[in-house]
Structure formats: structure tokens, C-alpha cells
Amino acid sequence: DAENYFDRGNIFNILYNYKDALKDFNKTIELKPDYTEAYFNRAFVKDELCDIILTSHKEREETYEKQKNIMYV
């Protein structure tokens, strides 16, 4: 039921497994569209995933710049 997916989503969230947490919060909302906490938790997880993606992109850019500077020194 929706509560089980919600609880498991929270566990995944605590474990920093945002991809599976997102799936479970989506399933919670599918089963119980008025589950307000599931929407809140899903928004939090999406925000965390965006931060990870942006950080990863920024790190790649910084690494590229460092390598470029080494090559042209």
C-alpha cells in the first residue's frame, strides 16, 4: 500500500539512495494522490538529485580547466 512505499522511500532517502526514493515517492503519490508528505519528500529528493548533478557537472568543468591549464603551461 501507499504507506509501505512511503516508508521505504524514507529509508532510501536516509541511505542517500535518491533514485529509488524518488521511485517510491512517485508510487506513493500514484496510489494515494492526497498524500501531502509524499509530495514534500519527493520535492526534497528531486532537489538533492539536482544538487548531485550540478556538483558533478561543476567538478567535471573544474577538472577540464585544470587539465587544460597543465597542457598549455
Coordinates of N, CA and C in Angstrom, one line a residue:
D1 N 0.8 -1.2 0.0 CA 0.0 0.0 0.0 C 0.9 1.3 0.0
A2 N 0.3 2.4 -0.1 CA 1.0 3.7 -0.2 C 1.9 3.9 1.0
E3 N 1.5 3.5 2.2 CA 2.3 3.8 3.4 C 3.6 3.0 3.3
N4 N 3.5 1.8 2.8 CA 4.8 1.0 2.7 C 5.8 1.6 1.7
Y5 N 5.3 2.1 0.6 CA 6.1 2.8 -0.4 C 6.7 4.0 0.2
F6 N 5.9 4.8 0.9 CA 6.3 6.0 1.6 C 7.5 5.7 2.6
D7 N 7.2 4.7 3.4 CA 8.2 4.3 4.4 C 9.5 3.9 3.8
R8 N 9.4 3.0 2.7 CA 10.6 2.6 2.1 C 11.3 3.8 1.4
G9 N 10.6 4.7 0.8 CA 11.2 5.9 0.2 C 12.0 6.7 1.2
N10 N 11.4 6.8 2.5 CA 12.2 7.5 3.5 C 13.5 6.7 3.9
I11 N 13.4 5.4 3.9 CA 14.6 4.7 4.2 C 15.7 4.9 3.1
F12 N 15.2 4.8 1.8 CA 16.2 5.1 0.7 C 16.7 6.5 0.8
N13 N 15.9 7.4 1.2 CA 16.4 8.8 1.4 C 17.4 8.9 2.4
I14 N 17.2 8.3 3.6 CA 18.2 8.3 4.7 C 19.5 7.7 4.2
L15 N 19.4 6.7 3.3 CA 20.6 6.0 2.8 C 21.3 6.7 1.6
Y16 N 20.8 7.9 1.3 CA 21.2 8.7 0.1 C 21.0 8.0 -1.2
N17 N 20.0 7.1 -1.2 CA 19.7 6.4 -2.5 C 18.5 7.1 -3.1
Y18 N 18.8 8.3 -3.6 CA 17.7 9.2 -4.1 C 16.9 8.6 -5.2
K19 N 17.6 7.9 -6.1 CA 16.9 7.4 -7.3 C 15.7 6.4 -6.9
D20 N 16.0 5.5 -6.0 CA 15.0 4.6 -5.5 C 14.0 5.3 -4.6
A21 N 14.4 6.3 -3.9 CA 13.5 7.0 -3.0 C 12.5 7.7 -3.9
L22 N 13.0 8.3 -5.0 CA 12.1 9.0 -5.9 C 11.0 8.1 -6.5
K23 N 11.5 6.9 -6.9 CA 10.5 5.9 -7.4 C 9.4 5.6 -6.4
D24 N 9.8 5.4 -5.2 CA 8.9 5.0 -4.1 C 7.9 6.2 -3.8
F25 N 8.4 7.4 -3.8 CA 7.5 8.5 -3.5 C 6.6 8.7 -4.7
N26 N 7.0 8.5 -5.9 CA 6.1 8.6 -7.1 C 5.0 7.5 -7.0
K27 N 5.4 6.3 -6.6 CA 4.4 5.2 -6.4 C 3.4 5.6 -5.3
T28 N 3.9 6.1 -4.2 CA 3.1 6.6 -3.1 C 2.0 7.5 -3.6
I29 N 2.4 8.5 -4.4 CA 1.5 9.5 -4.9 C 0.5 8.9 -5.9
E30 N 1.0 7.9 -6.7 CA 0.1 7.3 -7.6 C -1.0 6.5 -6.9
L31 N -0.6 5.9 -5.8 CA -1.6 5.1 -5.0 C -2.5 6.0 -4.1
K32 N -1.9 7.1 -3.7 CA -2.7 8.0 -2.8 C -2.3 9.4 -3.1
P33 N -3.0 10.0 -4.1 CA -2.7 11.3 -4.6 C -2.8 12.5 -3.6
D34 N -3.5 12.2 -2.5 CA -3.7 13.3 -1.5 C -2.6 13.1 -0.3
Y35 N -1.6 12.3 -0.5 CA -0.6 12.1 0.5 C 0.4 13.3 0.4
T36 N 0.2 14.3 1.2 CA 0.9 15.6 1.1 C 2.4 15.4 1.4
E37 N 2.7 14.6 2.4 CA 4.1 14.4 2.8 C 4.9 13.7 1.7
A38 N 4.3 12.9 0.9 CA 5.0 12.2 -0.2 C 5.4 13.3 -1.2
Y39 N 4.5 14.3 -1.5 CA 4.9 15.3 -2.4 C 6.1 16.1 -1.9
F40 N 6.1 16.4 -0.6 CA 7.2 17.2 0.1 C 8.5 16.4 0.0
N41 N 8.4 15.1 0.3 CA 9.6 14.3 0.3 C 10.1 14.1 -1.1
R42 N 9.2 14.0 -2.1 CA 9.6 13.8 -3.5 C 10.3 15.1 -3.9
A43 N 9.8 16.2 -3.5 CA 10.5 17.5 -3.9 C 11.9 17.6 -3.3
F44 N 12.0 17.2 -2.1 CA 13.3 17.2 -1.4 C 14.3 16.3 -2.2
V45 N 13.9 15.1 -2.5 CA 14.7 14.1 -3.2 C 15.1 14.7 -4.6
K46 N 14.2 15.3 -5.3 CA 14.5 15.9 -6.6 C 15.5 17.0 -6.5
D47 N 15.4 17.8 -5.4 CA 16.4 18.8 -5.1 C 17.8 18.2 -4.9
E48 N 17.8 17.2 -4.1 CA 19.1 16.5 -3.8 C 19.7 16.0 -5.1
L49 N 18.9 15.3 -5.9 CA 19.4 14.8 -7.2 C 19.9 15.9 -8.1
C50 N 19.2 17.1 -8.1 CA 19.7 18.2 -8.9 C 21.1 18.7 -8.4
D51 N 21.2 18.8 -7.1 CA 22.5 19.2 -6.5 C 23.6 18.3 -6.9
I52 N 23.3 17.0 -6.9 CA 24.3 16.0 -7.3 C 24.7 16.2 -8.7
I53 N 23.8 16.3 -9.6 CA 24.1 16.5 -11.0 C 24.8 17.8 -11.2
L54 N 24.4 18.9 -10.6 CA 25.1 20.2 -10.8 C 26.6 20.1 -10.2
T55 N 26.7 19.5 -9.1 CA 28.1 19.3 -8.5 C 28.9 18.5 -9.4
S56 N 28.4 17.4 -9.9 CA 29.2 16.6 -10.8 C 29.6 17.3 -12.0
H57 N 28.7 18.1 -12.6 CA 29.0 18.9 -13.8 C 30.1 19.9 -13.5
K58 N 29.9 20.6 -12.3 CA 30.9 21.6 -11.9 C 32.3 21.0 -11.7
E59 N 32.3 19.8 -11.1 CA 33.6 19.1 -10.9 C 34.3 18.7 -12.2
R60 N 33.4 18.3 -13.2 CA 34.0 17.9 -14.5 C 34.6 19.2 -15.2
E61 N 33.9 20.3 -15.1 CA 34.4 21.5 -15.7 C 35.7 22.0 -15.0
E62 N 35.7 21.9 -13.7 CA 37.0 22.3 -13.0 C 38.1 21.4 -13.4
T63 N 37.9 20.1 -13.5 CA 38.9 19.1 -13.9 C 39.4 19.4 -15.3
Y64 N 38.5 19.7 -16.2 CA 38.8 20.1 -17.6 C 39.7 21.3 -17.6
E65 N 39.3 22.3 -16.8 CA 40.1 23.6 -16.8 C 41.5 23.3 -16.2
K66 N 41.6 22.5 -15.2 CA 42.9 22.2 -14.6 C 43.8 21.5 -15.7
Q67 N 43.2 20.5 -16.4 CA 43.9 19.7 -17.4 C 44.4 20.6 -18.5
K68 N 43.5 21.5 -18.9 CA 43.8 22.4 -20.0 C 44.9 23.3 -19.6
N69 N 44.9 23.8 -18.4 CA 46.0 24.7 -17.9 C 47.3 24.0 -17.8
I70 N 47.3 22.7 -17.4 CA 48.5 21.9 -17.4 C 49.1 21.7 -18.8
M71 N 48.2 21.5 -19.7 CA 48.7 21.2 -21.1 C 49.3 22.4 -21.7
Y72 N 48.9 23.6 -21.4 CA 49.4 24.8 -22.0 C 50.4 25.6 -21.2
V73 N 50.9 24.9 -20.1 CA 51.9 25.6 -19.3 C 53.3 25.4 -19.9

